[in-house]
Amino acid sequence: QVYGKLYNWYAIADPRKLCPLGWHVPSNAELTALINHTVSRGYPNTSSNVNGAGSALKSCRQLSSPLGGTCNTSIHPYWNSHTTHRGTDALGLSILPAGARSGDDGQFTSLTGYCLLLTSTLSSTNLVQGQYFRNSTGNISPATGTKPWGGSVRCVKD
């Protein structure tokens, strides 16, 4: 419950709307704009950079976090520990690692290991576009999957 629900493209595209009035599921272009804004604030989107864009947007709640305080926690929700990479929540988005749900067999994967943020955008091959945040990298990477694929959604104000 503390990680939120996972949604697939059918829930995102449902005419009853997933987000409340005045809000919407972001397009892939909107998430890309967020990444570009994060980069412009001094957080490069490179996997090896411990202070990368992904780290800046991830919650600091992590097992064995050297940041201490409420960032060092074993109480859910949290990111799995990593020797060099961690969330810093430098920009206040507090992305949490809810994992994903396979579109092929419905299996849940990687709770506390990564976050798949889905978008309202379909690729030219009719695949859902999204962005991956991982506990082991400092970047945010593009992701595509089938419509039944399940991931997190962060609504954006209109």
XYZ file of N, CA and C in Angstrom:
474
model
N 0.803 -1.208 0.000
C 0.000 0.000 0.000
C 0.843 1.269 0.000
N 1.975 1.264 0.693
C 2.769 2.480 0.809
C 3.482 2.863 -0.487
N 3.552 1.948 -1.445
C 4.202 2.239 -2.726
C 3.201 2.718 -3.774
N 1.939 2.626 -3.488
C 0.926 3.028 -4.462
C 0.549 1.877 -5.372
N -0.349 2.136 -6.271
C -0.840 1.118 -7.188
C -0.026 1.113 -8.473
N -0.082 -0.018 -9.185
C 0.512 -0.123 -10.506
C -0.627 -0.116 -11.515
N -0.441 0.611 -12.607
C -1.477 0.763 -13.628
C -0.939 0.293 -14.970
N -1.851 -0.125 -15.855
C -1.435 -0.448 -17.216
C -1.998 0.609 -18.165
N -1.676 0.475 -19.448
C -2.099 1.482 -20.414
C -3.621 1.554 -20.517
N -4.307 0.434 -20.314
C -5.776 0.439 -20.401
C -6.377 1.333 -19.315
N -5.795 1.327 -18.127
C -6.271 2.220 -17.063
C -5.937 3.677 -17.402
N -4.763 3.886 -17.993
C -4.355 5.246 -18.365
C -5.271 5.808 -19.452
N -5.651 4.969 -20.425
C -6.464 5.416 -21.569
C -7.967 5.373 -21.294
N -8.384 4.864 -20.154
C -9.807 4.739 -19.831
C -10.478 6.118 -19.876
N -11.602 6.253 -20.579
C -12.267 7.560 -20.689
C -12.748 8.126 -19.344
N -12.855 7.288 -18.320
C -13.261 7.786 -16.995
C -12.123 8.528 -16.297
N -10.936 8.489 -16.854
C -9.751 9.225 -16.394
C -9.167 8.650 -15.103
N -7.893 8.389 -15.137
C -7.155 7.869 -13.993
C -6.867 8.974 -12.971
N -6.553 10.165 -13.470
C -6.202 11.285 -12.594
C -7.444 12.106 -12.237
N -7.403 12.790 -11.121
C -8.539 13.638 -10.742
C -8.709 14.825 -11.690
N -9.860 15.449 -11.622
C -10.164 16.619 -12.447
C -9.073 17.676 -12.265
N -8.601 18.220 -13.377
C -7.550 19.225 -13.332
C -6.149 18.643 -13.382
N -6.047 17.341 -13.518
C -4.768 16.640 -13.572
C -4.794 15.679 -14.753
N -3.615 15.218 -15.198
C -3.549 14.247 -16.294
C -2.310 13.367 -16.155
N -2.360 12.211 -16.836
C -1.189 11.343 -16.919
C -0.223 12.009 -17.899
N 1.014 12.202 -17.513
C 1.942 12.909 -18.404
C 2.265 12.106 -19.664
N 2.569 12.833 -20.719
C 3.059 12.208 -21.947
C 4.546 11.911 -21.760
N 5.101 11.128 -22.660
C 6.533 10.874 -22.594
C 7.315 12.172 -22.799
N 6.788 13.074 -23.625
C 7.446 14.375 -23.837
C 7.489 15.174 -22.532
N 6.432 15.090 -21.729
C 6.424 15.818 -20.451
C 7.444 15.237 -19.474
N 7.562 13.897 -19.438
C 8.583 13.305 -18.567
C 9.981 13.638 -19.068
N 10.155 13.674 -20.380
C 11.444 14.062 -20.953
C 11.770 15.508 -20.585
N 10.772 16.379 -20.584
C 10.974 17.775 -20.174
C 11.410 17.833 -18.707
N 10.840 16.991 -17.847
C 11.255 16.931 -16.442
C 12.716 16.505 -16.343
N 13.095 15.496 -17.126
C 14.487 15.046 -17.118
C 15.397 16.180 -17.585
N 15.022 16.846 -18.664
C 15.832 17.962 -19.183
C 15.942 19.091 -18.165
N 14.864 19.380 -17.454
C 14.901 20.409 -16.400
C 15.867 19.989 -15.296
N 15.812 18.720 -14.926
C 16.699 18.210 -13.873
C 18.161 18.326 -14.315
N 18.429 17.999 -15.570
C 19.781 18.130 -16.114
C 20.217 19.602 -16.080
N 19.308 20.494 -16.445
C 19.648 21.934 -16.454
C 19.949 22.466 -15.051
N 19.488 21.771 -14.036
C 19.760 22.167 -12.642
C 21.078 21.578 -12.124
N 21.821 20.875 -13.021
C 23.141 20.364 -12.640
C 23.199 18.894 -12.300
N 22.179 18.133 -12.685
C 22.150 16.697 -12.405
C 22.155 15.948 -13.744
N 23.335 15.554 -14.245
C 23.408 14.908 -15.558
C 22.667 13.577 -15.589
N 22.122 13.243 -16.728
C 21.379 11.989 -16.861
C 22.303 10.889 -17.370
N 23.275 10.535 -16.534
C 24.207 9.464 -16.859
C 24.153 8.411 -15.765
N 24.249 7.146 -16.177
C 24.062 6.048 -15.223
C 25.133 5.986 -14.155
N 26.370 6.319 -14.487
C 27.462 6.194 -13.520
C 27.549 7.363 -12.542
N 26.891 8.468 -12.837
C 26.985 9.644 -11.984
C 26.113 9.461 -10.736
N 26.751 9.456 -9.568
C 25.997 9.252 -8.322
C 25.082 10.423 -8.010
N 25.336 11.571 -8.613
C 24.476 12.744 -8.442
C 23.710 13.038 -9.724
N 23.280 11.994 -10.392
C 22.575 12.142 -11.656
C 21.116 12.531 -11.487
N 20.445 12.696 -12.616
C 19.042 13.113 -12.640
C 18.144 12.138 -11.883
N 18.390 10.845 -12.051
C 17.581 9.854 -11.340
C 17.733 9.967 -9.840
N 18.965 10.141 -9.378
C 19.224 10.293 -7.940
C 18.531 11.535 -7.388
N 18.531 12.622 -8.153
C 17.931 13.881 -7.705
C 16.419 13.776 -7.554
N 15.786 12.902 -8.334
C 14.324 12.781 -8.305
C 13.821 11.636 -7.426
N 14.712 10.703 -7.057
C 14.315 9.582 -6.208
C 14.242 10.006 -4.742
N 13.331 9.390 -4.016
C 13.264 9.581 -2.574
C 14.591 9.155 -1.952
N 14.987 9.809 -0.879
C 16.236 9.442 -0.199
C 16.042 8.239 0.723
N 14.814 7.782 0.906
C 14.544 6.651 1.809
C 15.186 5.388 1.238
N 16.213 4.874 1.937
C 16.980 3.746 1.427
C 17.553 2.938 2.575
N 17.624 1.627 2.382
C 18.315 0.781 3.345
C 19.777 1.200 3.409
N 20.305 1.352 4.594
C 21.721 1.686 4.810
C 22.156 2.970 4.120
N 21.295 3.952 4.049
C 21.668 5.225 3.421
C 22.673 5.968 4.283
N 23.788 6.394 3.683
C 24.761 7.173 4.452
C 24.282 8.600 4.721
N 23.131 8.972 4.128
C 22.604 10.317 4.358
C 22.032 10.466 5.763
N 21.772 9.340 6.434
C 21.306 9.361 7.813
C 19.883 9.865 7.981
N 19.498 10.115 9.209
C 18.155 10.612 9.527
C 17.068 9.721 8.958
N 15.999 10.335 8.464
C 14.879 9.565 7.907
C 15.234 8.920 6.568
N 16.363 9.302 5.977
C 16.799 8.680 4.716
C 17.299 7.259 4.954
N 17.903 6.989 6.101
C 18.412 5.657 6.429
C 17.310 4.890 7.146
N 16.624 4.007 6.406
C 15.465 3.346 6.987
C 15.308 1.914 6.503
N 14.691 1.098 7.316
C 14.305 -0.253 6.902
C 12.779 -0.387 6.961
N 12.102 0.741 7.125
C 10.636 0.775 7.173
C 10.129 1.179 5.797
N 9.224 0.368 5.260
C 8.670 0.666 3.924
C 7.932 1.994 3.948
N 7.980 2.767 2.887
C 8.640 2.513 1.608
C 10.107 2.926 1.631
N 10.931 2.188 0.874
C 12.353 2.520 0.762
C 12.932 1.894 -0.507
N 14.086 2.408 -0.925
C 14.876 1.834 -2.008
C 15.840 0.817 -1.414
N 16.140 -0.272 -2.168
C 17.192 -1.199 -1.756
C 18.509 -0.442 -1.653
N 19.380 -0.892 -0.777
C 20.672 -0.227 -0.629
C 21.546 -0.492 -1.853
N 22.448 0.409 -2.092
C 23.448 0.282 -3.144
C 24.716 0.942 -2.625
N 25.861 0.407 -2.997
C 27.119 0.907 -2.433
C 27.452 2.335 -2.844
N 27.040 2.751 -4.035
C 27.374 4.108 -4.465
C 26.178 4.972 -4.836
N 25.120 4.379 -5.355
C 23.985 5.169 -5.839
C 22.863 5.212 -4.809
N 22.271 6.406 -4.689
C 21.143 6.570 -3.762
C 20.316 7.770 -4.198
N 19.072 7.761 -3.785
C 18.237 8.913 -4.041
C 18.582 10.033 -3.087
N 18.496 11.258 -3.571
C 18.759 12.413 -2.713
C 17.533 13.307 -2.575
N 16.532 13.087 -3.421
C 15.311 13.891 -3.416
C 15.626 15.384 -3.479
N 16.645 15.723 -4.260
C 17.108 17.108 -4.350
C 16.052 18.069 -4.892
N 15.096 17.562 -5.698
C 14.096 18.444 -6.289
C 12.685 18.205 -5.750
N 12.550 17.350 -4.733
C 11.277 17.187 -4.049
C 10.247 16.278 -4.705
N 10.621 15.492 -5.715
C 9.636 14.616 -6.358
C 9.427 13.314 -5.587
N 10.430 12.840 -4.882
C 10.350 11.666 -3.997
C 9.853 10.399 -4.693
N 10.429 10.066 -5.833
C 10.053 8.849 -6.552
C 10.357 7.636 -5.678
N 9.387 6.749 -5.535
C 9.546 5.521 -4.755
C 9.578 4.307 -5.686
N 10.234 3.225 -5.270
C 10.418 2.056 -6.121
C 9.299 1.033 -6.010
N 8.235 1.214 -6.740
C 7.099 0.286 -6.679
C 7.264 -0.915 -7.601
N 8.381 -0.993 -8.336
C 8.596 -2.111 -9.246
C 7.701 -2.012 -10.465
N 7.312 -3.177 -10.994
C 6.468 -3.229 -12.189
C 5.716 -4.552 -12.206
N 4.804 -4.662 -13.162
C 4.069 -5.904 -13.367
C 4.222 -6.291 -14.830
N 4.641 -7.512 -15.046
C 4.868 -7.995 -16.400
C 3.579 -8.002 -17.204
N 3.668 -7.553 -18.452
C 2.516 -7.595 -19.339
C 2.281 -8.975 -19.907
N 3.307 -9.845 -19.829
C 3.188 -11.186 -20.393
C 2.526 -12.167 -19.437
N 3.003 -12.224 -18.208
C 2.480 -13.222 -17.273
C 1.883 -12.637 -15.997
N 1.890 -11.314 -15.861
C 1.277 -10.670 -14.702
C 2.098 -10.721 -13.431
N 3.348 -11.179 -13.508
C 4.204 -11.279 -12.326
C 4.686 -9.899 -11.892
N 4.725 -9.695 -10.584
C 5.253 -8.457 -10.023
C 6.766 -8.604 -9.871
N 7.510 -7.519 -10.175
C 8.965 -7.588 -10.105
C 9.561 -6.348 -9.453
N 10.670 -6.557 -8.771
C 11.574 -5.509 -8.289
C 10.988 -4.444 -7.364
N 10.071 -4.825 -6.486
C 9.650 -3.882 -5.460
C 10.898 -3.494 -4.675
N 11.124 -2.259 -4.442
C 12.267 -1.631 -3.773
C 13.522 -1.560 -4.651
N 13.463 -2.084 -5.897
C 14.627 -2.062 -6.779
C 14.544 -1.052 -7.907
N 13.330 -0.803 -8.400
C 13.184 0.221 -9.432
C 11.764 0.729 -9.500
N 11.628 1.839 -10.190
C 10.317 2.427 -10.437
C 10.159 2.569 -11.942
N 9.068 2.069 -12.454
C 8.708 2.281 -13.849
C 7.595 3.307 -13.856
N 7.867 4.498 -14.382
C 6.833 5.524 -14.519
C 6.265 5.418 -15.925
N 4.993 5.100 -16.016
C 4.346 5.002 -17.324
C 3.827 6.364 -17.772
N 3.671 6.504 -19.080
C 3.143 7.739 -19.651
C 1.898 7.417 -20.475
N 1.277 8.446 -20.990
C 0.096 8.283 -21.848
C 0.486 8.074 -23.301
N 1.782 7.994 -23.589
C 2.279 7.929 -24.962
C 2.483 6.499 -25.436
N 1.991 6.231 -26.646
C 2.278 4.965 -27.318
C 3.337 5.224 -28.380
N 4.259 4.281 -28.537
C 5.277 4.408 -29.578
C 4.652 4.103 -30.935
N 5.429 4.278 -31.979
C 4.931 4.008 -33.333
C 4.602 2.533 -33.532
N 5.137 1.670 -32.684
C 4.837 0.240 -32.774
C 3.769 -0.175 -31.754
N 3.032 0.807 -31.233
C 1.913 0.560 -30.327
C 2.339 0.015 -28.956
N 3.535 0.401 -28.524
C 4.020 0.029 -27.195
C 3.918 1.240 -26.275
N 3.689 0.984 -25.003
C 3.591 2.049 -24.002
C 4.990 2.567 -23.701
N 5.121 3.884 -23.620
C 6.408 4.478 -23.269
C 6.412 4.877 -21.802
N 7.577 4.773 -21.202
C 7.744 5.155 -19.807
C 9.194 5.479 -19.529
N 9.529 5.618 -18.250
C 10.898 5.923 -17.825
C 11.219 5.076 -16.597
N 12.419 4.491 -16.579
C 12.899 3.674 -15.460
C 13.804 4.474 -14.530
N 13.570 4.310 -13.242
C 14.468 4.769 -12.185
C 14.947 3.489 -11.502
N 16.249 3.326 -11.316
C 16.785 2.120 -10.679
C 17.594 2.487 -9.441
N 17.645 1.561 -8.479
C 18.434 1.819 -7.275
C 19.931 1.784 -7.566
N 20.335 1.174 -8.669
C 21.754 0.971 -8.957
C 22.349 1.947 -9.968
N 21.577 2.952 -10.400
C 22.098 3.925 -11.359
C 21.653 5.332 -10.972
N 22.350 6.319 -11.522
C 22.006 7.707 -11.240
C 21.174 8.352 -12.322
N 20.812 7.586 -13.335
C 20.073 8.169 -14.452
C 18.618 7.706 -14.494
N 17.907 8.217 -15.480
C 16.540 7.805 -15.796
C 16.623 7.305 -17.234
N 16.104 6.113 -17.495
C 16.245 5.555 -18.839
C 14.892 5.247 -19.459
N 14.796 5.402 -20.782
C 13.532 5.135 -21.476
C 13.137 3.668 -21.371
N 11.842 3.431 -21.389
C 11.311 2.073 -21.298
C 10.100 1.946 -22.217
N 9.928 0.785 -22.815
C 8.732 0.511 -23.612
C 8.236 -0.890 -23.287
N 6.930 -1.066 -23.329
C 6.344 -2.373 -23.052
C 4.948 -2.484 -23.644
N 4.380 -3.654 -23.535
C 3.044 -3.903 -24.063
C 1.989 -3.216 -23.206
N 0.800 -3.066 -23.751
C -0.273 -2.346 -23.048
C -0.648 -2.951 -21.695
N -0.560 -4.277 -21.481
C -0.883 -4.824 -20.157
C 0.200 -4.599 -19.095
N 1.363 -4.102 -19.483
C 2.489 -3.848 -18.600
C 2.058 -2.898 -17.489
N 2.441 -3.163 -16.252
C 2.017 -2.330 -15.132
C 3.147 -1.521 -14.543
N 2.859 -0.240 -14.259
C 3.858 0.634 -13.656
C 3.192 1.727 -12.849
N 4.015 2.563 -12.271
C 3.527 3.694 -11.484
C 3.095 4.842 -12.406
N 2.232 5.698 -11.894
C 1.796 6.884 -12.617
C 1.874 8.059 -11.644
N 2.468 9.153 -12.084
C 2.455 10.388 -11.317
C 1.647 11.388 -12.116
N 0.508 11.775 -11.601
C -0.359 12.739 -12.311
C 0.290 14.117 -12.286
N 0.023 14.878 -13.351
C 0.568 16.235 -13.527
C -0.610 17.214 -13.577
N -0.436 18.332 -12.888
C -1.494 19.345 -12.884
C -1.624 19.999 -14.256
N -2.867 20.161 -14.726
C -3.126 20.794 -16.038
C -2.657 22.235 -16.053
